[in-house]
Coordinates of C-alpha atoms and ligand atoms in Angstrom, one line a residue:
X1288 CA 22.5 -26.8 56.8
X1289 CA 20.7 -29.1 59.2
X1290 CA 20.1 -32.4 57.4
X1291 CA 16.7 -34.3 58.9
X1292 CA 17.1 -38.0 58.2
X1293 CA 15.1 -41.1 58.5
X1294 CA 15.1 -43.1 61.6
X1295 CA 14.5 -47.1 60.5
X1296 CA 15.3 -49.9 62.5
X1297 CA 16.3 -47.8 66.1
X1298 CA 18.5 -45.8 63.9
X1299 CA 19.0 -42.2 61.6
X1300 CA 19.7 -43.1 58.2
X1301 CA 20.1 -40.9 55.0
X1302 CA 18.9 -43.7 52.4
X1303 CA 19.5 -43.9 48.2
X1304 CA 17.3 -41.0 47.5
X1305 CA 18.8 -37.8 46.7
X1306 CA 15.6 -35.8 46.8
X1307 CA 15.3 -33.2 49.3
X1308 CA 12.5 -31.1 50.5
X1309 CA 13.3 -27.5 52.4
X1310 CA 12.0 -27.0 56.1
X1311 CA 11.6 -23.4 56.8
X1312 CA 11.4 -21.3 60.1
X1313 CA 8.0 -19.5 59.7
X1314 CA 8.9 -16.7 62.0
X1315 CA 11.3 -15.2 60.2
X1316 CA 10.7 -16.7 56.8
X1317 CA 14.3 -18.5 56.4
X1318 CA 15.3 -22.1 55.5
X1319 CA 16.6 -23.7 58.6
X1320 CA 16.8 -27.4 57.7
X1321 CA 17.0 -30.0 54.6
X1322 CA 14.9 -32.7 54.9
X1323 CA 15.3 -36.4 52.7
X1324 CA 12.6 -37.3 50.4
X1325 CA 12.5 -41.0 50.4
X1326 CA 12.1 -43.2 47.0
X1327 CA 10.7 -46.5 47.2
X1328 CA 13.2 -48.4 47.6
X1329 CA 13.9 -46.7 51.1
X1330 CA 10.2 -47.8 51.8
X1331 CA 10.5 -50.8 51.0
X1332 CA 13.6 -52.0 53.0
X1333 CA 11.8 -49.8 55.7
X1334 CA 8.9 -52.2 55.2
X1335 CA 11.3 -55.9 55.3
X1336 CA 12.9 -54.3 58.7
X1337 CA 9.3 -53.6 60.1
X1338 CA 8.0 -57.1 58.6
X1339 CA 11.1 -59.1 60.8
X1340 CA 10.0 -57.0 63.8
X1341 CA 6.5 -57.6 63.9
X1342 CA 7.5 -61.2 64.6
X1343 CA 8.9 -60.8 68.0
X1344 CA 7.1 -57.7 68.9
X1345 CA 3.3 -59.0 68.0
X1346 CA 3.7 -61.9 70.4
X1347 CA 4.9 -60.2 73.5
X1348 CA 2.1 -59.9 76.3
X1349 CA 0.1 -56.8 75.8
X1350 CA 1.5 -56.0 79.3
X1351 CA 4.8 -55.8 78.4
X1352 CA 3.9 -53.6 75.0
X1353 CA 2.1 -51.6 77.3
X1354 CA 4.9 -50.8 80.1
X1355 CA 6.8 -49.4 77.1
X1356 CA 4.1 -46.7 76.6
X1357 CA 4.6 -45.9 80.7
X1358 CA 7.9 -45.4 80.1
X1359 CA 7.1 -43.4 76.6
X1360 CA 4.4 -41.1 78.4
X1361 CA 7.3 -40.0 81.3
X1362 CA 9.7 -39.4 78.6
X1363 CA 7.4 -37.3 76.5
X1364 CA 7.1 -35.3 79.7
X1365 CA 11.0 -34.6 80.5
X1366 CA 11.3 -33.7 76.7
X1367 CA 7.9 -31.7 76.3
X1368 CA 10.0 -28.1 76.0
X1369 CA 12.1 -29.6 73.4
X1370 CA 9.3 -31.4 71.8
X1371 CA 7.4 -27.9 71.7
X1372 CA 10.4 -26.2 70.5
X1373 CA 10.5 -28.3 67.9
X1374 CA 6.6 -27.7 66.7
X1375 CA 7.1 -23.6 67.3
X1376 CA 10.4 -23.4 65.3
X1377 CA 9.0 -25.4 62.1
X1378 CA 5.2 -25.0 62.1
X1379 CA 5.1 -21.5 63.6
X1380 CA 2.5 -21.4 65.8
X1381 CA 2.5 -20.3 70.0
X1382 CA 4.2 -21.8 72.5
X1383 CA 1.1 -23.1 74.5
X1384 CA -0.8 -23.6 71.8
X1385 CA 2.3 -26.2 70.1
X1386 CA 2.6 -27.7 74.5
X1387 CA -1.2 -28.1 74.3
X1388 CA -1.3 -30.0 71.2
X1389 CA 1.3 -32.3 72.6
X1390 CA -0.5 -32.5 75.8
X1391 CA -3.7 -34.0 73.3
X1392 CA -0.8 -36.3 72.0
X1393 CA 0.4 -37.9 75.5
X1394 CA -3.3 -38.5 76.4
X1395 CA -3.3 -41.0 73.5
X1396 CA 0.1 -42.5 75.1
X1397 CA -2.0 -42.8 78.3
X1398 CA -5.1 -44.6 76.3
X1399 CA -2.3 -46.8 74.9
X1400 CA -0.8 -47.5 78.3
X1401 CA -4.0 -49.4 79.3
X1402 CA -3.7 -51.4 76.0
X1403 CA -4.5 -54.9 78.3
X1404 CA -7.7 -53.6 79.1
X1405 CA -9.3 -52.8 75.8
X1406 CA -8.1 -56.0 73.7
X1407 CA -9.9 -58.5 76.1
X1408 CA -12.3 -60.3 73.8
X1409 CA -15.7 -61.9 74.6
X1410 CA -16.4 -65.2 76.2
X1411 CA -19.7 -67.3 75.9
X1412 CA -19.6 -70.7 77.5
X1413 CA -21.5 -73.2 76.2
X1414 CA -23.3 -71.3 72.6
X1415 CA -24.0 -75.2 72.3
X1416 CA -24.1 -78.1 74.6
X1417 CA -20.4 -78.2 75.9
X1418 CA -18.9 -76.3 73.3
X1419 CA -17.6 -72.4 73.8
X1420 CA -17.4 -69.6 72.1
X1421 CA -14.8 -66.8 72.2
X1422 CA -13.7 -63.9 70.4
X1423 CA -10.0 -62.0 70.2
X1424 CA -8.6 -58.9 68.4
X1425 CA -4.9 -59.6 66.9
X1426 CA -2.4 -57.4 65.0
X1427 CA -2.3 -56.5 61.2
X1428 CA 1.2 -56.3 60.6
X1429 CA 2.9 -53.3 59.5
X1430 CA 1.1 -50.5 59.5
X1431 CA 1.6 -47.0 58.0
X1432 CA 0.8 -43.6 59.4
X1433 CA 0.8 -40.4 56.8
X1434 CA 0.4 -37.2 58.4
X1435 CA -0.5 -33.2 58.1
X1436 CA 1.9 -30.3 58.7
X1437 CA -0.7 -28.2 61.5
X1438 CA 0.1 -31.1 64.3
X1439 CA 3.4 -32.2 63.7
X1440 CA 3.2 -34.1 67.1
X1441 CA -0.4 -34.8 67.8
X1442 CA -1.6 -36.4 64.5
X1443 CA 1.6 -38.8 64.6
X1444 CA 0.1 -39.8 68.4
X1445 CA -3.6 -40.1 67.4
X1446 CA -2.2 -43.2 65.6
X1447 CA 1.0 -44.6 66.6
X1448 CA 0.8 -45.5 70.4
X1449 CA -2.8 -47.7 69.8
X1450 CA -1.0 -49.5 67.0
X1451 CA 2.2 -50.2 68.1
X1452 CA 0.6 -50.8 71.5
X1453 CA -2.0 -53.4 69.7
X1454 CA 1.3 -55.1 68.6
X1455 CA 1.7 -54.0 65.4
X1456 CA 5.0 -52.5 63.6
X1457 CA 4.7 -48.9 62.3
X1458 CA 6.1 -46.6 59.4
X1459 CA 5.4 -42.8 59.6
X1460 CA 5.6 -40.8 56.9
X1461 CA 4.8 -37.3 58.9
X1462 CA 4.5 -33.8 56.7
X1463 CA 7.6 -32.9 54.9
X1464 CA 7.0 -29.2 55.9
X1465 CA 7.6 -30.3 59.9
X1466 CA 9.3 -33.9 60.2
X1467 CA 11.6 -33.1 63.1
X1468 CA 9.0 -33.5 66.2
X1469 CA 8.5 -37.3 64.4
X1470 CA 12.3 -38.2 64.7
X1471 CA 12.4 -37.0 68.3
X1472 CA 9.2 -38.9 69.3
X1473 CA 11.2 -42.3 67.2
X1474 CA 14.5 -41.5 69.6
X1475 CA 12.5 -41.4 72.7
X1476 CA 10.6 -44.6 72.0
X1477 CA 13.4 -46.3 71.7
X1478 CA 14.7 -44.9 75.0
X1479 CA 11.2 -46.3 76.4
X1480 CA 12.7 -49.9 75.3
X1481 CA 10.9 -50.0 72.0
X1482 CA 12.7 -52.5 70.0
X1483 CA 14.1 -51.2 66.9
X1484 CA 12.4 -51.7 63.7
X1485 CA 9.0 -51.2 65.7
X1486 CA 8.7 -47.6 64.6
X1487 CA 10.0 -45.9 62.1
X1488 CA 9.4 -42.6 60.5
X1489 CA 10.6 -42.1 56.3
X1490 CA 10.4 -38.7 55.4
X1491 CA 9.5 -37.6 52.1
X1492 CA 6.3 -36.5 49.4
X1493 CA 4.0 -38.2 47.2
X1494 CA 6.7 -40.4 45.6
X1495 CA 6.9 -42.2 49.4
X1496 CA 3.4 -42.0 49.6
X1497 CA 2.2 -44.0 46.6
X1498 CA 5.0 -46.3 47.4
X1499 CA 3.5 -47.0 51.1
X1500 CA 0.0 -47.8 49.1
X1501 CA 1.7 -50.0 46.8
X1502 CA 3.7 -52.1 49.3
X1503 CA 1.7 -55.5 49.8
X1504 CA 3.4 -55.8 53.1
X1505 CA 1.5 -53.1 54.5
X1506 CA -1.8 -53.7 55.9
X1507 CA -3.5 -50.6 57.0
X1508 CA -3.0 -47.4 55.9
X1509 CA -4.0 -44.0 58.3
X1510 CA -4.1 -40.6 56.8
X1511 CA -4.8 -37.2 57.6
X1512 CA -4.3 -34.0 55.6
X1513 CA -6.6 -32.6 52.7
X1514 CA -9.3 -34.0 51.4
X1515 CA -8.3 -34.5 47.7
X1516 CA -5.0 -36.3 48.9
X1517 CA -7.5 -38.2 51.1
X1518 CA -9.9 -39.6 49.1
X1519 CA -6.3 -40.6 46.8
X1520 CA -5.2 -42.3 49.5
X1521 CA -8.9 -44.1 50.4
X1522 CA -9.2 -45.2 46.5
X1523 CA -5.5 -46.5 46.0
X1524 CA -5.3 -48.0 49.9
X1525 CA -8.3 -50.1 48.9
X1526 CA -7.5 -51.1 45.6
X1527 CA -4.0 -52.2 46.8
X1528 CA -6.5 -54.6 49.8
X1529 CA -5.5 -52.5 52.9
X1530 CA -7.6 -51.5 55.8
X1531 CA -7.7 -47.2 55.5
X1532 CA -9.2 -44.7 57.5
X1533 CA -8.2 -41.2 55.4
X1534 CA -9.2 -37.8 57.7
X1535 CA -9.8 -35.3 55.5
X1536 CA -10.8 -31.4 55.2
X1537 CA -13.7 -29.1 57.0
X1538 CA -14.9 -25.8 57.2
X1539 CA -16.6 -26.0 61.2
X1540 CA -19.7 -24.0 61.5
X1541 CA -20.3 -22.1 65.1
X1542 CA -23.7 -21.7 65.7
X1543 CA -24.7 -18.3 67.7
X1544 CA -28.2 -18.5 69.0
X1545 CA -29.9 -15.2 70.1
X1546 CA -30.5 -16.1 73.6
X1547 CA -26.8 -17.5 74.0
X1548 CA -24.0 -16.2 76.6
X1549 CA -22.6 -13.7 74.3
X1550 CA -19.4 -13.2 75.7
X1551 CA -19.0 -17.1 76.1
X1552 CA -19.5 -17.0 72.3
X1553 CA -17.1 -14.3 71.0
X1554 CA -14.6 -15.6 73.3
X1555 CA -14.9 -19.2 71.6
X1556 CA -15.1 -17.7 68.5
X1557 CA -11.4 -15.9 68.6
X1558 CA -9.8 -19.2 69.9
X1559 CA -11.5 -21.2 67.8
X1560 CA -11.5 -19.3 64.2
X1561 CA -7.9 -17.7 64.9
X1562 CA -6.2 -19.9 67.5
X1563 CA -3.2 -21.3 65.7
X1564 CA -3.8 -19.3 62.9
X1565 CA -6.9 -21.4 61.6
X1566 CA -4.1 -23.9 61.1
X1567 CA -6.4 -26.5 62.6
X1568 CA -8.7 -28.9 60.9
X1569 CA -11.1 -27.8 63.7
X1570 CA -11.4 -24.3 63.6
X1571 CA -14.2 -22.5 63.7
X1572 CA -14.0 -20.8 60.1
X1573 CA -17.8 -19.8 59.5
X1574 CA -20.0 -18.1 62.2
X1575 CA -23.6 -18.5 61.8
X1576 CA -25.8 -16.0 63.7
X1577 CA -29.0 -16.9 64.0
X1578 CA -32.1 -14.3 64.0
X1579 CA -31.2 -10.7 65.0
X1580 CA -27.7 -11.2 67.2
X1581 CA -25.4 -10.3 63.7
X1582 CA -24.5 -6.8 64.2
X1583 CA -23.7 -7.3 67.8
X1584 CA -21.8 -10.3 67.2
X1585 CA -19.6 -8.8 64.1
X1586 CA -19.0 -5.6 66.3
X1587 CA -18.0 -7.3 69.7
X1588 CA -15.5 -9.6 67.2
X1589 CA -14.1 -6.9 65.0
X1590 CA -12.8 -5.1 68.2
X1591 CA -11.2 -8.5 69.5
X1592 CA -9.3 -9.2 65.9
X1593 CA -8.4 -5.8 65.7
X1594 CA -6.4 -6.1 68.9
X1595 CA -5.4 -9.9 68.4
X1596 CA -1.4 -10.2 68.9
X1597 CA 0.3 -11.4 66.1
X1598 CA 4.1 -12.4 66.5
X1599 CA 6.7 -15.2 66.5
X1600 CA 5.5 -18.7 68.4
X1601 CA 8.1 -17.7 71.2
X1602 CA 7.2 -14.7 72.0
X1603 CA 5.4 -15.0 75.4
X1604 CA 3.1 -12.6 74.2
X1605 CA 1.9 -13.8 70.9
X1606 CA -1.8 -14.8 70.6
X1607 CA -1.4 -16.2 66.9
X1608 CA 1.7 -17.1 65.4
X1609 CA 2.9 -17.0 61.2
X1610 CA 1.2 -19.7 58.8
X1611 CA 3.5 -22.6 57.6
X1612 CA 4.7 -21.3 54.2
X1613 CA 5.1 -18.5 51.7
X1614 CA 2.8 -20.7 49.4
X1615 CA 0.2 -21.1 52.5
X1616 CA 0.4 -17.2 53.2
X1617 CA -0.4 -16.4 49.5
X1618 CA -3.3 -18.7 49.4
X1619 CA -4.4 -17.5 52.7
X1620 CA -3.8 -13.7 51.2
X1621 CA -5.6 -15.4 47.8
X1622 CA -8.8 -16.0 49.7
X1623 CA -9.2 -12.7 51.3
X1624 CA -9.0 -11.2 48.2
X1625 CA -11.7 -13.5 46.9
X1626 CA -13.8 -13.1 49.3
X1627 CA -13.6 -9.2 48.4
X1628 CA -14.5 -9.9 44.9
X1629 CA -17.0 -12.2 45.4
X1630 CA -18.8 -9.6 47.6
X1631 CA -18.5 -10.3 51.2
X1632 CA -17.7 -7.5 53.7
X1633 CA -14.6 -7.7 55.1
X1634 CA -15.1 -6.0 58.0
X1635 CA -11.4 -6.4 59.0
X1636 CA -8.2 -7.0 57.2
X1637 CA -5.3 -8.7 58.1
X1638 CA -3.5 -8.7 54.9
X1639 CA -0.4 -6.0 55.1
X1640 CA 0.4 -7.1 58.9
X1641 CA 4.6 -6.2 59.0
X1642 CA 6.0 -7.2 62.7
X1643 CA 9.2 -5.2 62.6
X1644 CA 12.4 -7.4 63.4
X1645 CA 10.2 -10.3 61.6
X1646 CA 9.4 -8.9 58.0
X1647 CA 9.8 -11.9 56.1
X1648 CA 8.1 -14.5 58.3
X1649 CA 5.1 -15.8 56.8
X1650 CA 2.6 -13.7 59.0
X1651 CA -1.1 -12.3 58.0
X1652 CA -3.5 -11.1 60.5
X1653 CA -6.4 -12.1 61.9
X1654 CA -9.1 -11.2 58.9
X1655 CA -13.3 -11.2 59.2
X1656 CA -15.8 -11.3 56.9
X1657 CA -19.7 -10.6 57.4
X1658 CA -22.7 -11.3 54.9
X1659 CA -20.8 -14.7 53.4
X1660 CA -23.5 -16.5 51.3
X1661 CA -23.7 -20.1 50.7
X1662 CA -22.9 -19.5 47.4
X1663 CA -19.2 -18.0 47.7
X1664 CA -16.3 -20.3 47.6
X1665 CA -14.4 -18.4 50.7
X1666 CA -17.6 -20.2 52.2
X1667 CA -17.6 -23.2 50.4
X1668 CA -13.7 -23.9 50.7
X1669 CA -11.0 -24.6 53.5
X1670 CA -9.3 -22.0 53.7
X1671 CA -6.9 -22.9 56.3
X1672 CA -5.9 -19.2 57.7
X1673 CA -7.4 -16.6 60.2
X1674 CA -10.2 -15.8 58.5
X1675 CA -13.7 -15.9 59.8
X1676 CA -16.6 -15.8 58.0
X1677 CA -20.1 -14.3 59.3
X1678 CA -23.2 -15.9 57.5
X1679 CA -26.6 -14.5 58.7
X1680 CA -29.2 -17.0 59.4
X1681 CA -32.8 -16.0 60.1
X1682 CA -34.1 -19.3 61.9
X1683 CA -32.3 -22.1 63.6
X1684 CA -33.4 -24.2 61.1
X1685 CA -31.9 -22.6 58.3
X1686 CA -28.8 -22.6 60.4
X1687 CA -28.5 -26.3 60.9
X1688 CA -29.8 -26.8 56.7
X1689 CA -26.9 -24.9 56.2
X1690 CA -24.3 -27.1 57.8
X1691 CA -26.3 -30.2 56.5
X1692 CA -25.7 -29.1 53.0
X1693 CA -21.9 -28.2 53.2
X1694 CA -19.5 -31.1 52.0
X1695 CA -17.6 -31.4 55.2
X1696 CA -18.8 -32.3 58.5
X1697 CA -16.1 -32.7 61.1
X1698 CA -16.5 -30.4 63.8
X1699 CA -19.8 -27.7 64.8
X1700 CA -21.1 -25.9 67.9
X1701 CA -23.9 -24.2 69.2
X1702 CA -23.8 -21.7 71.5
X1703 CA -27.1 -21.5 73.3
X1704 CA -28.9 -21.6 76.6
X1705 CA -32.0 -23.3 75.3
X1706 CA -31.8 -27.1 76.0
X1707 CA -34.1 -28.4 73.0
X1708 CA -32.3 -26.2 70.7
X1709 CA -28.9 -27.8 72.3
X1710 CA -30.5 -31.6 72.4
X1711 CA -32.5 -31.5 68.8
X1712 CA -29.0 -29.5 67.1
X1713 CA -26.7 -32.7 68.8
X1714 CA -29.3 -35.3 67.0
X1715 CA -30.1 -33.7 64.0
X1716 CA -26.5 -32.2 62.7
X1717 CA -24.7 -34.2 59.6
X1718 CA -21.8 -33.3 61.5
X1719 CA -18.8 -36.2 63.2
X1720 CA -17.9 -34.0 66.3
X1721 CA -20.5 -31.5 68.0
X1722 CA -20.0 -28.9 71.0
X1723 CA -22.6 -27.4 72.7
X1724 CA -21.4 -24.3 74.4
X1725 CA -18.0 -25.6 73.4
X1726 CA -15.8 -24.0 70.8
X1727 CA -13.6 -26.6 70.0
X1728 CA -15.5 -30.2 70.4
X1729 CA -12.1 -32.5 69.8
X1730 CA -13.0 -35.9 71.5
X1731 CA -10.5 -36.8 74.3
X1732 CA -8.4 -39.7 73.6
X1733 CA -10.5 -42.5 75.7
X1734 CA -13.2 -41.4 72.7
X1735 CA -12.6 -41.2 69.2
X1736 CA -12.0 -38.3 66.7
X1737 CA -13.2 -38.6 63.1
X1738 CA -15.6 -36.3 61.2
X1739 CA -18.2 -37.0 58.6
X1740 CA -19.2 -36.5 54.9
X1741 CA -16.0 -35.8 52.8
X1742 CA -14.2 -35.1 55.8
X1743 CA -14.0 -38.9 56.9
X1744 CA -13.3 -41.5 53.9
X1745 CA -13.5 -45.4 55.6
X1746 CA -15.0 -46.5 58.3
X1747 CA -13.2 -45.5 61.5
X1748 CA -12.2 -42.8 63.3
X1749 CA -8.9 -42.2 65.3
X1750 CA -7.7 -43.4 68.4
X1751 CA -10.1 -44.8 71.5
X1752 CA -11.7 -48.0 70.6
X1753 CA -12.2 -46.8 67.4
X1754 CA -8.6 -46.8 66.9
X1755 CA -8.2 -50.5 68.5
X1756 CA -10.7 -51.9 66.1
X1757 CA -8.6 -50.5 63.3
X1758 CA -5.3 -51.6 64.1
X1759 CA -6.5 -55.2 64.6
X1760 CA -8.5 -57.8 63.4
X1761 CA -11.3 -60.4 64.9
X1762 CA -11.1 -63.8 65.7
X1763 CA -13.6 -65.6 67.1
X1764 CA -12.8 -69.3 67.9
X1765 CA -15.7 -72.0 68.8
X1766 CA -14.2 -74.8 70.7
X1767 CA -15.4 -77.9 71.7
X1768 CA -13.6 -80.6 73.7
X1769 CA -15.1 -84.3 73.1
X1770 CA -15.0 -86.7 76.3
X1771 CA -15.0 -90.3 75.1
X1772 CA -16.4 -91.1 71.6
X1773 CA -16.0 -88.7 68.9
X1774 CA -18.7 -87.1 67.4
X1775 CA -19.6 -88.5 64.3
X1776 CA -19.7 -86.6 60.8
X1777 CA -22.6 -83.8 59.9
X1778 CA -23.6 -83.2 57.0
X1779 CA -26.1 -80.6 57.2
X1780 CA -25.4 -77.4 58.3
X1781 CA -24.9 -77.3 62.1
X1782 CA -27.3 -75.9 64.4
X1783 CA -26.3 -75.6 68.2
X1784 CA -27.5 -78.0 69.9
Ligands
NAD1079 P1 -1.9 -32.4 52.6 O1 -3.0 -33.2 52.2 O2 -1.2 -31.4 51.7 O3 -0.7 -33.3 53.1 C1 -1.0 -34.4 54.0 C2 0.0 -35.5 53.8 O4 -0.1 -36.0 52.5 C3 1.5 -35.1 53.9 O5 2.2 -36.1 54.6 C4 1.9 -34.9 52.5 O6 3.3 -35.2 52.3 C5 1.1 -35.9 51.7 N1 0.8 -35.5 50.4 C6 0.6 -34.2 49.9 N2 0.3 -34.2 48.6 C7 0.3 -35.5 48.2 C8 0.0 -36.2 47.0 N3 -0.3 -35.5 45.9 N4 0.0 -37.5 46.9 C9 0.3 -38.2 48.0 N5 0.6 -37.7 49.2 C10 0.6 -36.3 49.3 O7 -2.3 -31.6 54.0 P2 -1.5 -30.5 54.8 O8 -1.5 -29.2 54.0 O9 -0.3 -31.1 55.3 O10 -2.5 -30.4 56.0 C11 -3.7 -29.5 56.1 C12 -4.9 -30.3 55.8 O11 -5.1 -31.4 56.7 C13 -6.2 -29.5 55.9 O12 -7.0 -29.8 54.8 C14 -6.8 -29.9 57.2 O13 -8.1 -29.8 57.4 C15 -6.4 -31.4 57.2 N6 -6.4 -32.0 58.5 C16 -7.5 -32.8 58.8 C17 -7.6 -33.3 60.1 C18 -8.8 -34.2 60.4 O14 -8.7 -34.8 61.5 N7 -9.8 -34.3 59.6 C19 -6.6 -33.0 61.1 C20 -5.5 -32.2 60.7 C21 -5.5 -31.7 59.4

């Protein structure tokens, strides 16, 4: 059985912990690798080996830090098959989809690689008669990353590059269900020239976890994953005094307007409710159609997901791939039933999918439900599957209430051609990221990502300057250089003269 180690300090090691966590092939439903759950003492000589290289690497010109990335960003590209490979064989889902969520991860690498740019401070000469003013952004220290199983490469990259490439250290802890992409990514940094102890990634579960929020010698603590786990780690980050920013949960809302390009919407729609297998912390899971466009929206969808190609991530011709685990499957499978119960029409059913040659991978088909109200919990929960839910709005106004009042807010669109409904929807929505005419509204990497309400817990989102400002701290020096007699004492409080 393949055994996935740690990587600390430019090297794979197996640790003291004997704890060991089971990495499956989704496809066909088998174990395919062992992976080491760390304790805390792994963490913490993790942490001492990350402490000693934050000393060399946090003073090196931002230059220098920044030709690693260059070198990084090319290597990521010779790799990117394996690197895919590696997401399709342990997450599940389809080829381009896993090569297009790396693609989103280099484009951080490339942000990173202008790392000189974005750190310059501010400069005011003279804020008082010959003395100056300026302001820079340094390093924390060592900084942890903890990440979700549905971007096994992409999450990893939201954080790493900015921090490492701001000069600080870095410990990831990615999902336990998909480590391998993060020991790959650790062996081609080093490659780059990244000294060792710079990044490292310790594999294990919540027993690593608490022991990153524990360790005084980490400074900042990123998270993504669910949003009980994240408001865990937002309370217990900040009572231990780190800086946090913990990415939670969503259920995204997709607007339909009446007057919208209908086929621009259905075709959003299917990509964006059952593109990875709703395995996306963006995914469209609710459809709101607004006024009188329901039946024809429901019917032009139902045809699409009854004809959607479900089959292994390597299979050229998949369109949606299995979901992570037996346990994911079965809650997926949980929800569908629910919804059944609860009253919603399930207009159609994904649940007894079998894909001969694969009958034990963790597969469901795409599934649709119309007339959800506000009230039912397939509506009020993430369910994290291909299912898509059909609410009926009669106004746009009720539509937007609607979003307003849901406990999430990270990602919605409209689909409309009317611009006021387009401009007063972007200003009025409780929501972090918003499309118009755009399925899928994930911020590019030069702009941040980060949602709102309970899907966001601290103040900053990922990567972009949003990312900079979390990964270091201000400074802001006023300086004053005295020709001839020195001033003499004040004993008031200064004013700039
Ligand atoms: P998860 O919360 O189960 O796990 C995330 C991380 O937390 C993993 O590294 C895991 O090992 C760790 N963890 C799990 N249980 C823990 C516990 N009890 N104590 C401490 N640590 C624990 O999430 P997941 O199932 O891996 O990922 C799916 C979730 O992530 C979905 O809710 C999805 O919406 C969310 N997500 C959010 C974003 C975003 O940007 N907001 C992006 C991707 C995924």
């Amino acid at each position: 059985m393949n055994l996935i180690q740690h990587y600390v300090g430019g090297e794979l090691i197996t640790g003291s912990s004997n704890r060991r966590g089971k990495v499956f092939n989704p496809a066909i439903g088998e174990q395919k690798s062992e992976v080491i759950l760390a304790n805390k003492s792994d963490l913490d000589k993790t942490v001492t080996i990350a402490k000693k290289a934050f000393e060399s690497w946090s003073i090196k010109p931002a230059l220098q830090r920044a030709r690693v990335m260059f070198k990084f960003k090319e290597l990521i590209e010779k790799n990117s098959e394996e690197l895919t490979e590696l997401i399709v064989s342990e997450h599940g889902k389809v080829y381009e989809d896993a090569k297009g969520s790396l693609i989103r991860g280099l484009e951080v690498v490339e942000f990173a690689c202008g790392i000189p740019q974005v750190l310059k401070g501010e400069f005011s000469e003279n804020v008082g008669t010959n003395v100056d003013s300026w302001s820079m952004r340094q390093p924390l220290g060592v900084v942890a990353g903890i990440t979700p199983f549905n971007f096994p490469a992409m999450v990893p990259m939201w954080m790493f590059p900015i921090a490492i490439a701001c000069g600080n250290t870095f410990i990831l802890k990615p999902s336990e269900k998909d480590p391998s992409c993060s020991i790959k990514l650790a062996e081609l940094l080093k490659q780059a020239g990244l000294p060792d102890g710079v990044f490292n990634v310790v594999n294990g579960d919540k027993e690593v976890v608490d022991a990153i929020l524990e360790n005084k010698d980490i400074r900042a603590v990123s998270f993504v994953g669910s949003t009980s786990i994240a408001k865990y780690i937002y309370e217990n980050a900040a009572k231990n005094e780190k800086r946090v920013q913990a990415l939670g949960g969503a259920k995204n809302h997709l607007v339909v307007m009446p007057d919208c390009d209908i086929d621009g919407a259905v075709n959003g729609l299917m990509g964006a409710a059952y593109g990875s297998a709703g395995e996306r912390c963006m995914a469209q899971s609710v459809a709101v159609a607004v006024g009188d466009i329901g039946d024809e929206l429901v019917s032009r969808i139902s045809k699409k997901v009854e004809t959607l190609k479900v089959g292994p991530g390597m299979d050229k011709n998949s369109e949606m791939g299995p979901l992570v685990t037996k346990e994911h499957l079965e809650k997926v499978k949980g929800y569908v039933d629910l919804g059944v119960k609860e009253g919603a029409n399930l207009v159609v059913d994904g649940r007894n999918i079998k894909l001969q040659g694969y009958e034990n991978g963790f597969f469901i088909g795409g599934c649709l439900f119309d007339n959800v109200k506000k009230d039912m919990r397939i509506y009020k929960e993430e369910i994290f599957g291909p299912v898509l839910s059909v609410v009926r709005a009669k106004t746009f106004e009720e539509a937007t209430k609607l979003i307003n009042e849901h406990e999430y807010g990270n990602g919605v669109s409209i689909y409309t051609r009317d611009g006021d409904a387009g401009r007063t929807f972007a200003s009025k929505i409780q929501v972090g990221m918003v499309g118009i005419n755009v399925p899928i509204p994930v911020p590019m990497a030069f702009h941040s990502f980060g949602g709102w309400k309970r899907s966001l817990f601290g103040d900053s989102a990922m990567h972009g300057v949003e990312g900079v400002r979390f990964y270091t701290k201000l400074k802001t020096i006023t300086s004053r250089w005295p020709s001839g007699i020195r001033s003499n004492p004040e004993f008031v409080m200064p004013t700039m003269k």
